[in-house]
């Protein structure tokens, strides 16, 4: 049978793949997406959107509980209805899936359902759900197959051992959970379930949780986790488990001591691995870098110039918006426009409670000035009854240019964009300090942190 030739083929329809597809179609390419599962990838189906749905509901619940004295007549004994929550969450996922499908259709993008595997540098096979394979050649290909949870051989997925995605589908609220891994996903899930009244224990192999953030942020975060009765055990290695009656019992080694902890579920959140192992890459000249990531040049080309790779399969933070950025860029390069990646300001958000957000440079050095404004002096934070945390801005000592920010504060996920834009636009601390910010808002604290850098803070006493 003659192979069908495709112009631009994209493997995977996550935030990397579908965004690349739309941009490539806008630029005049004939685009085909190959997807083995639901449209939208990890982010929409099992990651960002379902987790943020849970986090949002849990936060509302925790806020209501926190203000019980102010609402004495509201029913104090009510509990979250997880079945209803799941219906709402799934409805929103479906709505977004339909939205993406509509956009793909609107841009005349063909979708082939099935699993893609490379046969060589210019063709691939697609096997559908009933095992039927078809072969295609292509002019260009973008690999956007994403990542999946790292499996630990000692803790295979099962009834009581869940991945960070499975735990988002629970139909009833557990009494207690253990989370293996204090990275950003583990911390987000821990805060959400603790806000719903679940007893949470986080086990972390390293000496501290959330090592991607600096010590000041971790200090505030840990204080807040303690207030939620989240138990943190660091320098700890989970050894094995036993399922007994309704519980799963975990043996944990903490230095010389062995602990036994039990809970309804163990959530394994031990990082993610790029989905490159089953793609038939051995049949191509594509080079991998360490840990299975696809090696790409600054224009996202692999070692085969007609094949690109974007998103979680390439190095860098595993984030949806990074995948989408790379998707647009790869589509441009295929269309003959020269672009190379610029990663100087990738915002990273941890949807913990309070939220954490980082962008650009997030650690000081001898050339940077670090100015920190405490949320305790921000009117909006006080009205929200969430005045813990701070905004730290890093600027260049000599030129006063904004270099980065580290924030732990309410709405950090939204306000981080202001600093990201300031970095991209080449603003100085003076520009930020002189920008009129609405009052009372959390974003004012960014202006205040910039004012601190100018040496003329209004709301901080000069010692
Ligand atoms: P993916 O979204 O993983 O999509 C890859 C697609 O490729 C999938 O649909 C898959 O089925 C398909 N595929 C794979 N192999 C094949 C094949 N051989 N043939 C055909 N199709 C194939 N990021 C954020 O930015 N913000 C967040 O708040 C956030 N929260 C998260 C919460 C959780 C619980 C998790 C697990 C992740 C979260 N992430 C978040 C990370 C985010 O989901 C990923 O960074 C993002 O989805 C990566 O996009 P991608 O397009 O590279 O791959």
Short mmCIF file of N, CA and C and ligand atoms in Angstrom, two decimals, residues 11-17 34-49 51-52 114-117 144-147 164-165 168 184-185 188-189 272 275 278-279 310-313 317-323 349 351, ligand 1:
data_model
loop_
_atom_site.label_atom_id
_atom_site.label_comp_id
_atom_site.label_asym_id
_atom_site.label_seq_id
_atom_site.Cartn_x
_atom_site.Cartn_y
_atom_site.Cartn_z
N UNK A 11 2.84 14.95 16.87
CA UNK A 11 2.47 13.80 17.70
C UNK A 11 2.15 14.32 19.10
N UNK A 12 0.87 14.23 19.47
CA UNK A 12 0.43 14.68 20.79
C UNK A 12 -0.38 15.97 20.69
N UNK A 13 -1.48 16.02 21.45
CA UNK A 13 -2.36 17.20 21.38
C UNK A 13 -2.44 17.93 22.72
N UNK A 14 -1.36 17.87 23.52
CA UNK A 14 -1.32 18.63 24.77
C UNK A 14 -1.12 20.11 24.47
N UNK A 15 -0.82 20.92 25.51
CA UNK A 15 -0.63 22.36 25.28
C UNK A 15 0.53 22.67 24.35
N UNK A 16 1.46 21.73 24.19
CA UNK A 16 2.52 21.91 23.20
C UNK A 16 1.98 21.62 21.81
N UNK A 17 1.42 20.42 21.64
CA UNK A 17 1.01 19.94 20.33
C UNK A 17 -0.13 20.72 19.70
N UNK A 34 -1.53 13.54 15.56
CA UNK A 34 -1.77 12.13 15.92
C UNK A 34 -1.89 12.09 17.45
N UNK A 35 -2.99 11.56 17.94
CA UNK A 35 -3.22 11.54 19.39
C UNK A 35 -3.76 10.18 19.78
N UNK A 36 -3.14 9.58 20.82
CA UNK A 36 -3.58 8.24 21.22
C UNK A 36 -4.65 8.28 22.30
N UNK A 37 -4.87 9.46 22.86
CA UNK A 37 -5.80 9.53 23.99
C UNK A 37 -6.75 10.72 23.77
N UNK A 38 -7.16 11.38 24.87
CA UNK A 38 -8.07 12.52 24.71
C UNK A 38 -7.32 13.76 24.25
N UNK A 39 -8.03 14.59 23.49
CA UNK A 39 -7.46 15.88 23.07
C UNK A 39 -7.17 16.71 24.32
N UNK A 40 -6.04 17.42 24.31
CA UNK A 40 -5.73 18.32 25.44
C UNK A 40 -4.56 17.86 26.29
N UNK A 41 -4.17 16.59 26.15
CA UNK A 41 -2.98 16.09 26.84
C UNK A 41 -3.12 16.02 28.35
N UNK A 42 -1.96 15.92 28.99
CA UNK A 42 -1.91 15.80 30.45
C UNK A 42 -2.55 17.01 31.11
N UNK A 43 -2.19 18.18 30.60
CA UNK A 43 -2.60 19.42 31.26
C UNK A 43 -4.12 19.48 31.43
N UNK A 44 -4.84 19.25 30.34
CA UNK A 44 -6.28 19.38 30.41
C UNK A 44 -6.95 18.18 31.10
N UNK A 45 -6.46 16.97 30.80
CA UNK A 45 -7.20 15.79 31.24
C UNK A 45 -6.82 15.28 32.62
N UNK A 46 -5.53 15.36 32.96
CA UNK A 46 -5.13 14.75 34.23
C UNK A 46 -4.16 15.63 35.03
N UNK A 47 -3.94 16.86 34.59
CA UNK A 47 -2.93 17.69 35.26
C UNK A 47 -3.45 19.04 35.71
N UNK A 48 -3.05 20.10 34.99
CA UNK A 48 -3.32 21.49 35.42
C UNK A 48 -4.80 21.71 35.75
N UNK A 49 -5.68 21.39 34.81
CA UNK A 49 -7.09 21.78 34.97
C UNK A 49 -7.78 20.99 36.09
N UNK A 51 -6.40 19.49 38.61
CA UNK A 51 -5.80 19.80 39.92
C UNK A 51 -6.23 21.20 40.39
N UNK A 52 -6.29 22.14 39.44
CA UNK A 52 -6.69 23.50 39.85
C UNK A 52 -8.17 23.57 40.22
N UNK A 114 -4.67 7.39 17.41
CA UNK A 114 -3.81 6.21 17.45
C UNK A 114 -2.43 6.56 17.99
N UNK A 115 -1.62 5.52 18.12
CA UNK A 115 -0.29 5.69 18.71
C UNK A 115 0.75 5.75 17.59
N UNK A 116 1.54 6.83 17.60
CA UNK A 116 2.54 7.00 16.54
C UNK A 116 3.87 6.38 16.93
N UNK A 117 4.55 5.85 15.93
CA UNK A 117 5.89 5.29 16.15
C UNK A 117 6.72 5.56 14.89
N UNK A 144 5.50 16.04 20.44
CA UNK A 144 4.94 16.73 21.62
C UNK A 144 4.24 15.69 22.49
N UNK A 145 4.97 14.64 22.80
CA UNK A 145 4.33 13.49 23.48
C UNK A 145 4.35 13.61 25.01
N UNK A 146 4.92 14.70 25.53
CA UNK A 146 4.76 14.99 26.96
C UNK A 146 5.51 14.07 27.90
N UNK A 147 4.95 13.94 29.08
CA UNK A 147 5.63 13.16 30.13
C UNK A 147 4.59 12.37 30.90
N UNK A 164 -0.28 11.12 40.92
CA UNK A 164 -0.80 12.47 41.15
C UNK A 164 -2.01 12.75 40.27
N UNK A 165 -2.17 12.00 39.19
CA UNK A 165 -3.35 12.18 38.34
C UNK A 165 -4.54 11.36 38.86
N UNK A 168 -6.82 12.72 41.59
CA UNK A 168 -7.77 13.81 41.27
C UNK A 168 -9.15 13.27 40.92
N UNK A 184 6.56 20.32 43.48
CA UNK A 184 5.43 21.25 43.39
C UNK A 184 4.08 20.55 43.30
N UNK A 185 4.03 19.40 42.62
CA UNK A 185 2.73 18.72 42.49
C UNK A 185 2.31 18.14 43.85
N UNK A 188 1.08 21.00 46.06
CA UNK A 188 -0.26 21.48 45.65
C UNK A 188 -1.34 20.51 46.13
N UNK A 189 -1.12 19.21 45.89
CA UNK A 189 -2.14 18.23 46.28
C UNK A 189 -2.28 18.18 47.79
N UNK A 272 8.41 13.29 37.01
CA UNK A 272 7.83 12.82 35.76
C UNK A 272 8.95 12.45 34.79
N UNK A 275 7.98 11.14 27.72
CA UNK A 275 7.41 9.99 27.00
C UNK A 275 8.14 9.83 25.66
N UNK A 278 8.77 4.86 23.87
CA UNK A 278 8.03 3.94 22.98
C UNK A 278 7.74 4.58 21.63
N UNK A 279 8.58 5.55 21.25
CA UNK A 279 8.29 6.30 20.02
C UNK A 279 9.04 5.78 18.80
N UNK A 310 9.15 19.51 21.43
CA UNK A 310 8.71 20.62 22.30
C UNK A 310 8.08 20.07 23.58
N UNK A 311 7.98 20.95 24.59
CA UNK A 311 7.23 20.61 25.80
C UNK A 311 8.01 19.70 26.73
N UNK A 312 7.27 18.82 27.41
CA UNK A 312 7.88 17.99 28.46
C UNK A 312 8.90 16.99 27.93
N UNK A 313 8.95 16.76 26.60
CA UNK A 313 9.95 15.81 26.10
C UNK A 313 11.33 16.45 25.94
N UNK A 317 11.76 23.34 32.60
CA UNK A 317 10.63 23.06 33.49
C UNK A 317 9.46 22.43 32.74
N UNK A 318 8.87 21.41 33.33
CA UNK A 318 7.72 20.72 32.72
C UNK A 318 6.46 21.53 33.02
N UNK A 319 6.19 22.48 32.14
CA UNK A 319 5.06 23.40 32.36
C UNK A 319 4.29 23.57 31.06
N UNK A 320 2.98 23.71 31.20
CA UNK A 320 2.12 23.82 30.02
C UNK A 320 2.47 25.04 29.17
N UNK A 321 2.70 26.19 29.83
CA UNK A 321 2.93 27.41 29.04
C UNK A 321 4.30 27.38 28.35
N UNK A 322 5.24 26.65 28.93
CA UNK A 322 6.54 26.50 28.24
C UNK A 322 6.32 25.65 26.99
N UNK A 323 5.51 24.60 27.12
CA UNK A 323 5.21 23.72 25.97
C UNK A 323 4.53 24.53 24.86
N UNK A 349 4.59 28.61 38.66
CA UNK A 349 3.66 28.82 39.77
C UNK A 349 3.43 27.53 40.54
N UNK A 351 0.60 26.20 42.97
CA UNK A 351 -0.73 26.59 43.45
C UNK A 351 -0.95 26.03 44.85
P1 LIG B 1 1.22 16.51 27.34
O1 LIG B 1 0.26 17.49 27.87
O2 LIG B 1 1.66 15.42 28.25
O3 LIG B 1 0.55 15.88 26.03
C1 LIG B 1 1.16 14.84 25.35
C2 LIG B 1 0.11 14.14 24.49
O4 LIG B 1 0.77 13.24 23.63
C3 LIG B 1 -0.88 13.30 25.32
O5 LIG B 1 -2.19 13.65 24.96
C4 LIG B 1 -0.55 11.87 24.93
O6 LIG B 1 -1.69 11.03 24.92
C5 LIG B 1 0.01 12.04 23.52
N1 LIG B 1 0.92 10.98 23.12
C6 LIG B 1 1.99 10.51 23.81
N2 LIG B 1 2.63 9.57 23.10
C7 LIG B 1 1.96 9.43 21.94
C8 LIG B 1 2.13 8.62 20.78
N3 LIG B 1 3.15 7.76 20.66
N4 LIG B 1 1.24 8.74 19.77
C9 LIG B 1 0.18 9.61 19.86
N5 LIG B 1 -0.02 10.40 20.92
C10 LIG B 1 0.87 10.32 21.95
N6 LIG B 1 1.78 22.75 34.23
C11 LIG B 1 1.53 24.06 34.35
O7 LIG B 1 2.05 24.87 33.58
N7 LIG B 1 0.69 24.54 35.33
C12 LIG B 1 0.09 23.71 36.22
O8 LIG B 1 -0.65 24.16 37.08
C13 LIG B 1 0.34 22.31 36.11
N8 LIG B 1 -0.25 21.44 36.97
C14 LIG B 1 -0.04 20.11 36.82
C15 LIG B 1 -0.65 19.23 37.70
C16 LIG B 1 -0.48 17.88 37.59
C17 LIG B 1 -1.16 16.94 38.55
C18 LIG B 1 0.34 17.37 36.53
C19 LIG B 1 0.54 15.90 36.37
C20 LIG B 1 0.97 18.23 35.65
C21 LIG B 1 0.79 19.61 35.79
N9 LIG B 1 1.42 20.52 34.94
C22 LIG B 1 1.20 21.86 35.08
C23 LIG B 1 2.37 20.08 33.89
C24 LIG B 1 1.69 20.10 32.50
O9 LIG B 1 0.57 19.28 32.53
C25 LIG B 1 2.68 19.64 31.45
O10 LIG B 1 3.87 20.40 31.54
C26 LIG B 1 2.09 19.80 30.06
O11 LIG B 1 0.90 19.07 29.91
C27 LIG B 1 3.09 19.36 28.99
O12 LIG B 1 2.53 19.55 27.73
P2 LIG B 1 2.99 18.70 26.48
O13 LIG B 1 2.20 19.21 25.32
O14 LIG B 1 4.46 18.66 26.40
O15 LIG B 1 2.54 17.18 26.80
#
